[in-house]
Short mmCIF file of C-alpha atoms in Angstrom, two decimals:
data_model
loop_
_atom_site.label_atom_id
_atom_site.label_comp_id
_atom_site.label_asym_id
_atom_site.label_seq_id
_atom_site.Cartn_x
_atom_site.Cartn_y
_atom_site.Cartn_z
CA UNK C 1 102.58 69.35 68.95
CA UNK C 2 103.14 69.17 65.13
CA UNK C 3 103.25 66.50 62.25
CA UNK C 4 105.85 66.97 59.52
CA UNK C 5 104.44 66.95 56.03
CA UNK C 6 106.57 68.07 53.59
CA UNK C 7 110.18 67.16 54.39
CA UNK C 8 111.46 63.89 52.76
CA UNK C 9 112.22 60.88 55.48
CA UNK C 10 110.26 62.79 58.19
CA UNK C 11 107.02 63.15 56.44
CA UNK C 12 104.24 62.04 58.88
CA UNK C 13 106.60 62.27 62.15
CA UNK C 14 105.39 63.87 65.18
CA UNK C 15 107.52 66.79 66.88
CA UNK C 16 107.37 69.52 69.35
CA UNK C 17 107.95 73.15 68.29
CA UNK C 18 110.95 74.63 70.22
CA UNK C 19 111.37 77.90 68.63
CA UNK C 20 110.83 79.72 65.74
CA UNK C 21 113.06 81.80 63.19
CA UNK C 22 110.75 84.75 61.88
CA UNK C 23 113.30 85.91 59.37
CA UNK C 24 113.62 82.27 57.63
CA UNK C 25 110.07 81.48 58.20
CA UNK C 26 111.16 77.95 59.85
CA UNK C 27 110.49 76.29 63.31
CA UNK C 28 113.06 74.36 65.57
CA UNK C 29 111.31 71.23 66.31
CA UNK C 30 112.33 68.40 68.54
CA UNK C 31 111.84 64.99 67.38
CA UNK C 32 111.10 62.18 69.53
CA UNK C 33 114.76 60.98 69.46
CA UNK C 34 115.59 63.97 71.22
CA UNK C 35 117.23 65.69 67.78
CA UNK C 36 116.63 69.34 66.80
CA UNK C 37 115.90 69.86 63.32
CA UNK C 38 114.73 73.30 61.50
CA UNK C 39 111.79 72.82 59.26
CA UNK C 40 109.95 75.21 57.17
CA UNK C 41 106.64 76.48 58.98
CA UNK C 42 104.71 75.55 55.69
CA UNK C 43 105.77 71.82 56.19
CA UNK C 44 104.37 71.55 59.62
CA UNK C 45 100.66 70.64 60.63
CA UNK C 46 99.40 71.70 64.04
CA UNK C 47 98.22 68.91 65.88
CA UNK C 48 97.85 70.30 69.54
CA UNK C 49 98.47 74.10 70.15
CA UNK C 50 100.71 75.36 73.23
CA UNK C 51 99.16 76.81 76.28
CA UNK C 52 98.68 80.58 76.23
CA UNK C 53 100.44 80.68 79.47
CA UNK C 54 103.19 78.09 80.05
CA UNK C 55 104.63 77.57 83.30
CA UNK C 56 108.13 78.71 82.92
CA UNK C 57 111.28 77.39 84.88
CA UNK C 58 114.90 77.51 84.46
CA UNK C 59 114.98 74.15 86.28
CA UNK C 60 112.79 71.89 84.05
CA UNK C 61 114.62 71.74 80.63
CA UNK C 62 114.09 68.48 80.24
CA UNK C 63 115.38 66.79 76.51
CA UNK C 64 114.53 63.14 75.84
CA UNK C 65 117.40 61.17 74.55
CA UNK C 66 117.61 58.18 71.85
CA UNK C 67 118.62 55.03 73.46
CA UNK C 68 120.43 51.73 71.77
CA UNK C 69 117.89 49.30 70.67
CA UNK C 70 118.19 47.23 73.86
CA UNK C 71 115.35 44.74 74.36
CA UNK C 72 113.10 45.82 77.20
CA UNK C 73 114.95 49.26 77.74
CA UNK C 74 112.93 52.48 78.11
CA UNK C 75 113.15 56.00 77.29
CA UNK C 76 115.52 58.30 78.77
CA UNK C 77 115.65 62.27 79.49
CA UNK C 78 118.19 64.73 80.29
CA UNK C 79 117.77 67.26 83.10
CA UNK C 80 120.35 70.08 82.60
CA UNK C 81 121.55 71.37 86.06
CA UNK C 82 120.37 75.24 85.21
CA UNK C 83 121.39 77.99 87.75
CA UNK C 84 119.65 81.12 85.97
CA UNK C 85 118.79 82.13 82.75
CA UNK C 86 117.80 84.75 80.36
CA UNK C 87 114.92 86.03 78.27
CA UNK C 88 115.06 86.87 74.39
CA UNK C 89 112.29 88.55 72.72
CA UNK C 90 111.84 89.24 68.94
CA UNK C 91 110.24 92.95 68.85
CA UNK C 92 107.86 93.71 66.01
CA UNK C 93 109.19 95.31 63.09
CA UNK C 94 107.14 98.57 63.63
CA UNK C 95 108.43 98.84 67.10
CA UNK C 96 112.04 98.45 65.81
CA UNK C 97 111.91 101.07 63.14
CA UNK C 98 110.22 103.56 65.62
CA UNK C 99 112.70 103.16 68.02
CA UNK C 100 115.62 103.42 65.67
CA UNK C 101 114.21 106.81 64.44
CA UNK C 102 113.88 108.05 68.11
CA UNK C 103 117.26 107.06 68.97
CA UNK C 104 118.48 108.55 65.55
CA UNK C 105 117.23 111.99 66.60
CA UNK C 106 118.62 111.63 70.21
CA UNK C 107 121.93 111.14 68.68
CA UNK C 108 121.72 114.14 66.59
CA UNK C 109 120.41 116.72 69.31
CA UNK C 110 122.87 118.94 70.78
CA UNK C 111 121.30 118.76 74.25
CA UNK C 112 120.92 115.09 74.58
CA UNK C 113 122.25 114.34 78.19
CA UNK C 114 125.05 111.92 78.42
CA UNK C 115 124.95 108.67 80.18
CA UNK C 116 128.46 107.85 80.05
CA UNK C 117 129.10 108.84 83.52
CA UNK C 118 127.24 105.96 84.98
CA UNK C 119 128.55 103.53 82.67
CA UNK C 120 132.20 101.63 81.88
CA UNK C 121 131.64 101.80 78.04
CA UNK C 122 134.64 103.01 76.14
CA UNK C 123 132.73 104.95 73.61
CA UNK C 124 135.54 107.30 72.60
CA UNK C 125 134.05 107.66 69.05
CA UNK C 126 130.43 107.08 69.48
CA UNK C 127 128.07 108.02 72.54
CA UNK C 128 126.07 106.69 75.36
CA UNK C 129 122.75 108.89 76.11
CA UNK C 130 120.21 109.12 78.63
CA UNK C 131 116.49 108.31 77.49
CA UNK C 132 114.06 110.46 79.60
CA UNK C 133 111.04 109.54 77.83
CA UNK C 134 111.42 106.01 76.69
CA UNK C 135 108.78 104.54 74.01
CA UNK C 136 105.66 103.27 76.21
CA UNK C 137 105.45 99.98 73.93
CA UNK C 138 108.85 99.15 74.47
CA UNK C 139 108.44 99.82 78.22
CA UNK C 140 105.65 97.43 78.33
CA UNK C 141 107.42 94.84 76.29
CA UNK C 142 110.37 94.98 78.53
CA UNK C 143 108.68 94.72 81.76
CA UNK C 144 106.48 91.67 80.61
CA UNK C 145 109.71 90.01 79.57
CA UNK C 146 111.11 90.89 83.09
CA UNK C 147 108.29 89.32 84.79
CA UNK C 148 108.58 86.00 82.79
CA UNK C 149 112.06 85.68 83.78
CA UNK C 150 111.55 86.50 87.60
CA UNK C 151 108.67 83.90 87.64
CA UNK C 152 110.82 81.34 85.93
CA UNK C 153 113.62 81.77 88.42
CA UNK C 154 111.49 82.51 91.66
CA UNK C 155 108.40 80.61 90.89
CA UNK C 156 105.54 81.22 93.42
CA UNK C 157 108.09 83.64 95.40
CA UNK C 158 107.82 86.07 92.19
CA UNK C 159 104.36 87.10 92.98
CA UNK C 160 105.67 88.81 96.05
CA UNK C 161 107.97 91.29 94.04
CA UNK C 162 107.35 94.10 91.23
CA UNK C 163 109.11 94.86 88.38
CA UNK C 164 109.71 98.52 87.85
CA UNK C 165 111.73 100.41 85.08
CA UNK C 166 114.74 102.14 86.60
CA UNK C 167 116.63 103.72 83.82
CA UNK C 168 116.93 103.64 79.94
CA UNK C 169 119.77 104.51 77.89
CA UNK C 170 121.39 104.37 74.25
CA UNK C 171 124.80 103.00 73.24
CA UNK C 172 126.20 104.47 69.84
CA UNK C 173 129.18 102.21 69.02
CA UNK C 174 131.69 103.23 66.59
CA UNK C 175 134.41 101.67 65.06
CA UNK C 176 137.00 101.15 68.10
CA UNK C 177 134.67 101.43 70.88
CA UNK C 178 133.83 98.64 73.29
CA UNK C 179 132.38 97.89 76.49
CA UNK C 180 134.68 95.82 79.01
CA UNK C 181 133.59 93.26 81.25
CA UNK C 182 131.22 94.33 83.88
CA UNK C 183 127.81 93.69 85.40
CA UNK C 184 125.22 96.32 86.15
CA UNK C 185 123.44 97.83 89.16
CA UNK C 186 120.12 100.04 89.67
CA UNK C 187 119.47 102.69 92.08
CA UNK C 188 116.07 101.37 93.17
CA UNK C 189 116.79 97.96 94.38
CA UNK C 190 119.64 95.68 95.26
CA UNK C 191 118.76 93.01 92.48
CA UNK C 192 117.00 93.29 89.22
CA UNK C 193 117.36 92.86 85.83
CA UNK C 194 119.16 94.55 82.77
CA UNK C 195 118.25 94.40 79.03
CA UNK C 196 119.81 95.26 75.46
CA UNK C 197 118.07 95.61 72.21
CA UNK C 198 120.07 95.84 68.99
CA UNK C 199 118.19 98.41 66.45
CA UNK C 200 121.00 98.56 63.81
CA UNK C 201 124.17 97.03 62.96
CA UNK C 202 126.79 97.98 60.41
CA UNK C 203 126.78 95.70 57.51
CA UNK C 204 130.37 93.87 58.43
CA UNK C 205 128.45 92.54 61.70
CA UNK C 206 125.90 89.80 61.08
CA UNK C 207 125.15 86.32 62.69
CA UNK C 208 127.46 84.39 59.99
CA UNK C 209 130.65 85.67 61.58
CA UNK C 210 129.99 83.40 64.57
CA UNK C 211 130.88 80.40 62.23
CA UNK C 212 134.18 81.61 61.28
CA UNK C 213 137.09 80.30 63.47
CA UNK C 214 137.82 81.84 66.87
CA UNK C 215 141.47 81.98 66.24
CA UNK C 216 143.45 83.44 63.62
CA UNK C 217 142.00 87.08 63.51
CA UNK C 218 139.03 85.90 61.70
CA UNK C 219 136.69 88.34 63.03
CA UNK C 220 134.56 85.96 64.84
CA UNK C 221 134.14 88.44 68.00
CA UNK C 222 133.84 91.75 66.21
CA UNK C 223 130.96 93.29 67.90
CA UNK C 224 129.48 90.58 69.56
CA UNK C 225 128.13 90.47 73.04
CA UNK C 226 129.20 88.10 75.50
CA UNK C 227 128.00 86.60 78.43
CA UNK C 228 130.06 85.19 81.05
CA UNK C 229 127.89 83.51 83.93
CA UNK C 230 131.22 81.28 85.20
CA UNK C 231 134.75 81.21 84.54
CA UNK C 232 135.44 78.37 81.97
CA UNK C 233 138.28 75.47 82.53
CA UNK C 234 139.18 72.92 80.10
CA UNK C 235 137.97 69.79 80.19
CA UNK C 236 135.52 68.59 82.74
CA UNK C 237 131.85 67.68 82.84
CA UNK C 238 130.43 71.61 82.98
CA UNK C 239 128.04 73.41 80.66
CA UNK C 240 130.25 76.21 78.91
CA UNK C 241 130.16 79.38 80.90
CA UNK C 242 130.49 81.65 78.06
CA UNK C 243 127.47 82.76 75.72
CA UNK C 244 128.20 84.82 72.55
CA UNK C 245 124.73 86.59 71.46
CA UNK C 246 123.51 86.46 68.07
CA UNK C 247 124.56 89.40 66.09
CA UNK C 248 120.77 89.99 64.86
CA UNK C 249 118.63 93.28 64.79
CA UNK C 250 115.36 92.92 66.68
CA UNK C 251 116.09 90.92 69.70
CA UNK C 252 115.56 92.22 73.00
CA UNK C 253 117.90 90.28 75.59
CA UNK C 254 116.62 90.50 79.31
CA UNK C 255 118.89 89.01 82.03
CA UNK C 256 119.80 88.97 85.71
CA UNK C 257 121.97 92.43 86.57
CA UNK C 258 124.73 90.25 88.19
CA UNK C 259 125.51 88.55 84.76
CA UNK C 260 128.98 89.79 83.67
CA UNK C 261 129.01 90.73 80.00
CA UNK C 262 131.14 92.40 77.31
CA UNK C 263 130.93 93.98 73.99
CA UNK C 264 133.72 93.34 71.62
CA UNK C 265 135.10 96.11 69.23
CA UNK C 266 134.67 96.26 65.21
CA UNK C 267 136.33 97.75 62.48
CA UNK C 268 134.93 99.49 59.63
CA UNK C 269 132.05 102.33 58.89
CA UNK C 270 128.86 102.01 60.59
CA UNK C 271 126.87 102.39 63.80
CA UNK C 272 126.17 99.45 66.33
CA UNK C 273 122.83 101.34 67.52
CA UNK C 274 121.78 99.53 70.98
CA UNK C 275 118.78 100.31 73.39
CA UNK C 276 119.61 99.49 77.26
CA UNK C 277 117.81 99.62 80.32
CA UNK C 278 117.93 98.16 83.84
CA UNK C 279 114.63 96.78 85.82
CA UNK C 280 114.09 96.95 89.63
CA UNK C 281 112.81 93.91 91.45
CA UNK C 282 110.94 95.55 94.46
CA UNK C 283 109.37 93.52 97.18
CA UNK C 284 107.40 94.28 100.22
CA UNK C 285 110.23 93.23 102.30
CA UNK C 286 112.57 95.83 100.65
CA UNK C 287 109.99 98.38 100.92
CA UNK C 288 109.87 98.20 104.44
CA UNK C 289 113.42 98.31 104.92
CA UNK C 290 114.34 94.80 105.46
CA UNK C 291 117.51 93.09 103.86
CA UNK C 292 115.75 89.86 102.49
CA UNK C 293 116.45 89.95 98.84
CA UNK C 294 115.47 86.94 95.80
CA UNK C 295 118.35 85.00 94.36
CA UNK C 296 118.48 85.19 90.79
#
């Protein structure tokens, strides 16, 4: 809970911080009307800090609504019907730089093992390489994010399962390379999580291109990772089933491995350098040969 102290027209207003943009040094805040605004962090006064360990759930995304000024009317809330979810983590700069150097060495080494046999990516100019000894700080961050996501979906049932790293690989995507629509699996469990982390992007790929038109060959989709969690259809009272991930370096995405996704090709020089991994979700039932699996 914060109080806005610097923005004209909102000075003195209380709001709830819902997100942060570390690059712009701003925060997304939700006003009592339900409206979301981006406010510079320096213009916010902390009133009530959030709990260190909040209860996470994909079924509790309650949003307050502004209702017409009708005498006697009360506030209203919107409860989205959410089936699943994903986690996005901003990776520390020091770790990001170290990982990029490690992947650069892997790319130039002649004896680096190819991971292409296990993947559907069409990297005819670039490479997909196996990471045999992943960075331990990266692994710890990835597994913690997977545990958070498992807890948000499975709630108390998540205590019956353990997240363990299954495999890690790199994607060095160059001009014309792409990844067709696909989902992941891992050799250690029937269900689990997948992830990707953009370490480097060519200068022609940036977040601003998502504001370009989707039609007219404007470059809206170039190099973008797109999630497909359900088939979209025109009209109807349904949330969009297609989500385009931000083109920014340093964000680790963790999602259920059944979630279909693709990576669009791009033109021009430069490398789209990505670190990807699968996480196995192991439970006592599976370890003892039973077939019961969590629904992610």
